[in-house]
Amino acid sequence: LCSFIYNKLPDKIPTHFDINGNIDSYGSKLFVCIILPLILCIFNIITHLIINNDPNKKNHNKSLKILIYFLAPLMSVIFIPTTILISLGININMSVIAPVFMSIIFIFIGNYLPKCRQNYTIGIRLPWTLNNKENWKKTHRLAGLLFVISGILNILITIIFPNLSFYTLTISLIVSAIIPAIYSFLMYKKYKNT
């Protein structure tokens, strides 16, 4: 997209949006069209290297691994063209697109977390989950449920109350991370004391 319309693009292209979808930061077209895709590409290469060199990579859930592999490319394909189109004057509501995209990712992650076995790179890697298979299994089952519920709720709230989407996405991310961690710790303490 950039190569075809590069000369027609304005010098400044939106790179960040506030919680209401208003532009609050700009970058040069060189940054958005060339540097940003390169950064995402490097991030993707590093992700591949880390995951492929996990000593327990045989325990990776294949679907979850594929999702992680394609996360950066998906972000490139969705968000870079969107910001370019906005810079060309096309009215696109980022306060809806970004939360819905993240919510769909939540649902996918939540669906496959319970199927993920113990490893060092994908999942909820706490000392207690890595030390005990039952702890890992139950923690990921709970986390998966929370991620799916959060994703569905976030999509509904974004569609009905788009101005609240940032807050609900942030709260659900925190809740989906903290509750499984507390649950895992309490389970560890329970098993330790029996």
mmCIF file of C-alpha atoms in Angstrom:
data_model
loop_
_atom_site.group_PDB
_atom_site.id
_atom_site.type_symbol
_atom_site.label_atom_id
_atom_site.label_comp_id
_atom_site.label_asym_id
_atom_site.label_seq_id
_atom_site.Cartn_x
_atom_site.Cartn_y
_atom_site.Cartn_z
ATOM 1 C CA LEU A 1 0.000 0.000 0.000
ATOM 2 C CA CYS A 2 2.753 2.457 1.003
ATOM 3 C CA SER A 3 4.796 1.922 -2.170
ATOM 4 C CA PHE A 4 1.826 2.804 -4.397
ATOM 5 C CA ILE A 5 0.748 5.971 -2.609
ATOM 6 C CA TYR A 6 3.919 7.072 -0.787
ATOM 7 C CA ASN A 7 4.264 10.342 -2.737
ATOM 8 C CA LYS A 8 0.597 11.180 -2.143
ATOM 9 C CA LEU A 9 0.823 10.769 1.633
ATOM 10 C CA PRO A 10 1.039 13.805 3.930
ATOM 11 C CA ASP A 11 4.367 14.372 5.707
ATOM 12 C CA LYS A 12 2.803 13.443 9.058
ATOM 13 C CA ILE A 13 0.776 10.285 9.634
ATOM 14 C CA PRO A 14 -1.086 9.388 12.852
ATOM 15 C CA THR A 15 0.823 6.919 15.030
ATOM 16 C CA HIS A 16 -1.160 7.016 18.266
ATOM 17 C CA PHE A 17 -4.737 7.625 19.356
ATOM 18 C CA ASP A 18 -6.242 8.562 22.724
ATOM 19 C CA ILE A 19 -8.962 6.560 24.489
ATOM 20 C CA ASN A 20 -11.656 8.296 22.419
ATOM 21 C CA GLY A 21 -9.970 7.519 19.108
ATOM 22 C CA ASN A 22 -8.593 11.047 18.620
ATOM 23 C CA ILE A 23 -5.112 11.418 17.146
ATOM 24 C CA ASP A 24 -2.597 12.447 19.815
ATOM 25 C CA SER A 25 0.693 11.637 18.092
ATOM 26 C CA TYR A 26 2.107 11.780 14.569
ATOM 27 C CA GLY A 27 5.088 10.257 12.792
ATOM 28 C CA SER A 28 6.746 10.863 9.453
ATOM 29 C CA LYS A 29 5.602 8.843 6.458
ATOM 30 C CA LEU A 30 9.106 7.338 6.361
ATOM 31 C CA PHE A 31 8.604 6.048 9.916
ATOM 32 C CA VAL A 32 5.092 4.664 9.307
ATOM 33 C CA CYS A 33 5.756 3.143 5.875
ATOM 34 C CA ILE A 34 9.288 1.793 6.333
ATOM 35 C CA ILE A 35 10.680 1.940 9.884
ATOM 36 C CA LEU A 36 7.559 0.739 11.731
ATOM 37 C CA PRO A 37 7.110 -2.357 9.502
ATOM 38 C CA LEU A 38 10.821 -3.126 10.014
ATOM 39 C CA ILE A 39 10.421 -2.854 13.805
ATOM 40 C CA LEU A 40 7.449 -5.246 13.710
ATOM 41 C CA CYS A 41 9.436 -7.584 11.450
ATOM 42 C CA ILE A 42 12.380 -7.628 13.898
ATOM 43 C CA PHE A 43 9.960 -8.209 16.787
ATOM 44 C CA ASN A 44 8.481 -11.148 14.871
ATOM 45 C CA ILE A 45 11.935 -12.657 14.195
ATOM 46 C CA ILE A 46 12.875 -12.357 17.897
ATOM 47 C CA THR A 47 9.554 -14.000 18.858
ATOM 48 C CA HIS A 48 10.287 -16.914 16.504
ATOM 49 C CA LEU A 49 13.799 -17.312 17.922
ATOM 50 C CA ILE A 50 12.582 -17.352 21.532
ATOM 51 C CA ILE A 51 9.735 -19.799 20.919
ATOM 52 C CA ASN A 52 11.754 -22.124 18.691
ATOM 53 C CA ASN A 53 14.556 -22.342 21.283
ATOM 54 C CA ASP A 54 12.343 -23.258 24.224
ATOM 55 C CA PRO A 55 13.705 -26.505 25.747
ATOM 56 C CA ASN A 56 10.078 -27.625 26.193
ATOM 57 C CA LYS A 57 8.836 -26.524 22.772
ATOM 58 C CA LYS A 58 7.295 -29.970 22.231
ATOM 59 C CA ASN A 59 4.663 -28.902 24.799
ATOM 60 C CA HIS A 60 3.584 -25.821 22.835
ATOM 61 C CA ASN A 61 0.005 -25.730 21.657
ATOM 62 C CA LYS A 62 0.327 -25.482 17.858
ATOM 63 C CA SER A 63 -2.658 -23.161 17.376
ATOM 64 C CA LEU A 64 -1.489 -20.773 20.107
ATOM 65 C CA LYS A 65 2.033 -20.798 18.662
ATOM 66 C CA ILE A 66 0.703 -19.929 15.194
ATOM 67 C CA LEU A 67 -1.331 -17.076 16.694
ATOM 68 C CA ILE A 68 1.792 -15.676 18.379
ATOM 69 C CA TYR A 69 3.790 -16.045 15.160
ATOM 70 C CA PHE A 70 1.207 -14.081 13.199
ATOM 71 C CA LEU A 71 0.408 -11.414 15.816
ATOM 72 C CA ALA A 72 2.970 -8.860 14.576
ATOM 73 C CA PRO A 73 2.113 -9.443 10.885
ATOM 74 C CA LEU A 74 -1.601 -9.096 11.694
ATOM 75 C CA MET A 75 -0.936 -5.822 13.499
ATOM 76 C CA SER A 76 1.034 -4.604 10.456
ATOM 77 C CA VAL A 77 -1.740 -5.527 8.047
ATOM 78 C CA ILE A 78 -4.507 -3.952 10.147
ATOM 79 C CA PHE A 79 -3.064 -0.909 11.895
ATOM 80 C CA ILE A 80 -0.541 0.505 9.401
ATOM 81 C CA PRO A 81 -3.028 0.678 6.472
ATOM 82 C CA THR A 82 -5.675 2.052 8.869
ATOM 83 C CA THR A 83 -3.455 4.948 9.987
ATOM 84 C CA ILE A 84 -2.502 5.638 6.361
ATOM 85 C CA LEU A 85 -6.162 5.765 5.325
ATOM 86 C CA ILE A 86 -6.917 8.106 8.247
ATOM 87 C CA SER A 87 -4.060 10.386 7.109
ATOM 88 C CA LEU A 88 -5.722 10.522 3.675
ATOM 89 C CA GLY A 89 -8.915 11.832 5.257
ATOM 90 C CA ILE A 90 -10.943 8.621 5.473
ATOM 91 C CA ASN A 91 -13.019 8.522 8.659
ATOM 92 C CA ILE A 92 -12.135 5.369 10.613
ATOM 93 C CA ASN A 93 -12.903 4.975 14.304
ATOM 94 C CA MET A 94 -9.760 3.605 15.978
ATOM 95 C CA SER A 95 -11.534 3.533 19.355
ATOM 96 C CA VAL A 96 -13.547 0.628 17.916
ATOM 97 C CA ILE A 97 -11.008 -1.129 15.669
ATOM 98 C CA ALA A 98 -8.176 -1.471 18.212
ATOM 99 C CA PRO A 99 -10.272 -2.810 21.143
ATOM 100 C CA VAL A 100 -12.195 -5.239 18.914
ATOM 101 C CA PHE A 101 -8.918 -6.540 17.449
ATOM 102 C CA MET A 102 -7.441 -7.006 20.944
ATOM 103 C CA SER A 103 -10.663 -8.644 22.168
ATOM 104 C CA ILE A 104 -10.572 -11.187 19.334
ATOM 105 C CA ILE A 105 -6.956 -11.967 20.283
ATOM 106 C CA PHE A 106 -8.150 -12.414 23.906
ATOM 107 C CA ILE A 107 -10.769 -14.940 22.760
ATOM 108 C CA PHE A 108 -8.277 -16.912 20.666
ATOM 109 C CA ILE A 109 -5.711 -16.980 23.478
ATOM 110 C CA GLY A 110 -8.366 -17.970 26.009
ATOM 111 C CA ASN A 111 -9.570 -20.788 23.787
ATOM 112 C CA TYR A 112 -6.118 -22.360 23.475
ATOM 113 C CA LEU A 113 -4.548 -21.594 26.891
ATOM 114 C CA PRO A 114 -6.099 -24.664 28.596
ATOM 115 C CA LYS A 115 -4.596 -26.878 25.870
ATOM 116 C CA CYS A 116 -1.091 -25.555 26.466
ATOM 117 C CA ARG A 117 1.241 -27.851 28.421
ATOM 118 C CA GLN A 118 4.161 -26.782 30.627
ATOM 119 C CA ASN A 119 6.850 -24.828 28.766
ATOM 120 C CA TYR A 120 9.066 -21.778 29.282
ATOM 121 C CA THR A 121 7.743 -19.337 26.669
ATOM 122 C CA ILE A 122 3.971 -19.672 26.077
ATOM 123 C CA GLY A 123 1.433 -19.456 28.881
ATOM 124 C CA ILE A 124 1.320 -18.337 32.509
ATOM 125 C CA ARG A 125 4.895 -19.076 33.494
ATOM 126 C CA LEU A 126 4.969 -18.706 37.270
ATOM 127 C CA PRO A 127 7.210 -20.646 39.673
ATOM 128 C CA TRP A 128 4.141 -22.557 40.898
ATOM 129 C CA THR A 129 2.781 -23.463 37.465
ATOM 130 C CA LEU A 130 6.195 -24.540 36.177
ATOM 131 C CA ASN A 131 6.776 -26.656 39.282
ATOM 132 C CA ASN A 132 3.504 -28.594 39.246
ATOM 133 C CA LYS A 133 1.564 -30.000 36.255
ATOM 134 C CA GLU A 134 -1.781 -29.890 38.068
ATOM 135 C CA ASN A 135 -1.204 -26.268 39.064
ATOM 136 C CA TRP A 136 -0.334 -25.404 35.444
ATOM 137 C CA LYS A 137 -3.415 -27.195 34.129
ATOM 138 C CA LYS A 138 -5.922 -25.630 36.544
ATOM 139 C CA THR A 139 -4.399 -22.143 36.318
ATOM 140 C CA HIS A 140 -4.543 -22.195 32.523
ATOM 141 C CA ARG A 141 -8.104 -23.507 32.545
ATOM 142 C CA LEU A 142 -9.161 -20.553 34.718
ATOM 143 C CA ALA A 143 -7.111 -18.052 32.696
ATOM 144 C CA GLY A 144 -8.571 -19.361 29.442
ATOM 145 C CA LEU A 145 -12.108 -18.886 30.735
ATOM 146 C CA LEU A 146 -11.315 -15.350 31.927
ATOM 147 C CA PHE A 147 -9.710 -14.398 28.604
ATOM 148 C CA VAL A 148 -12.683 -15.644 26.582
ATOM 149 C CA ILE A 149 -15.236 -13.903 28.853
ATOM 150 C CA SER A 150 -13.154 -10.697 28.802
ATOM 151 C CA GLY A 151 -12.879 -10.768 25.019
ATOM 152 C CA ILE A 152 -16.627 -11.229 24.506
ATOM 153 C CA LEU A 153 -17.502 -8.528 27.069
ATOM 154 C CA ASN A 154 -14.997 -6.112 25.527
ATOM 155 C CA ILE A 155 -16.478 -6.544 22.057
ATOM 156 C CA LEU A 156 -20.000 -5.924 23.369
ATOM 157 C CA ILE A 157 -18.953 -2.884 25.404
ATOM 158 C CA THR A 158 -16.926 -1.472 22.488
ATOM 159 C CA ILE A 159 -19.956 -1.731 20.183
ATOM 160 C CA ILE A 160 -22.438 -0.320 22.734
ATOM 161 C CA PHE A 161 -20.211 2.130 24.658
ATOM 162 C CA PRO A 162 -17.112 2.820 22.518
ATOM 163 C CA ASN A 163 -15.859 5.525 24.914
ATOM 164 C CA LEU A 164 -15.498 2.907 27.678
ATOM 165 C CA SER A 165 -13.597 0.358 25.572
ATOM 166 C CA PHE A 166 -10.110 1.456 26.679
ATOM 167 C CA TYR A 167 -11.029 1.176 30.360
ATOM 168 C CA THR A 168 -12.746 -2.204 30.051
ATOM 169 C CA LEU A 169 -9.872 -3.590 27.954
ATOM 170 C CA THR A 170 -7.307 -2.433 30.524
ATOM 171 C CA ILE A 171 -9.310 -3.734 33.495
ATOM 172 C CA SER A 172 -9.987 -7.097 31.841
ATOM 173 C CA LEU A 173 -6.301 -7.516 30.968
ATOM 174 C CA ILE A 174 -5.297 -6.836 34.575
ATOM 175 C CA VAL A 175 -8.018 -9.121 35.969
ATOM 176 C CA SER A 176 -7.180 -11.916 33.497
ATOM 177 C CA ALA A 177 -3.533 -11.767 34.574
ATOM 178 C CA ILE A 178 -3.861 -11.225 38.335
ATOM 179 C CA ILE A 179 -6.668 -13.664 39.228
ATOM 180 C CA PRO A 180 -4.933 -16.743 37.691
ATOM 181 C CA ALA A 181 -1.657 -15.731 39.384
ATOM 182 C CA ILE A 182 -3.359 -15.474 42.801
ATOM 183 C CA TYR A 183 -5.249 -18.724 42.168
ATOM 184 C CA SER A 184 -1.996 -20.476 41.231
ATOM 185 C CA PHE A 185 -0.250 -19.228 44.369
ATOM 186 C CA LEU A 186 -3.123 -20.263 46.645
ATOM 187 C CA MET A 187 -3.193 -23.697 45.054
ATOM 188 C CA TYR A 188 0.559 -24.002 45.622
ATOM 189 C CA LYS A 189 0.150 -23.056 49.286
ATOM 190 C CA LYS A 190 -2.698 -25.555 49.663
ATOM 191 C CA TYR A 191 -0.682 -28.424 48.173
ATOM 192 C CA LYS A 192 2.374 -27.423 50.193
ATOM 193 C CA ASN A 193 0.458 -27.574 53.468
ATOM 194 C CA THR A 194 -1.120 -30.993 52.772
#
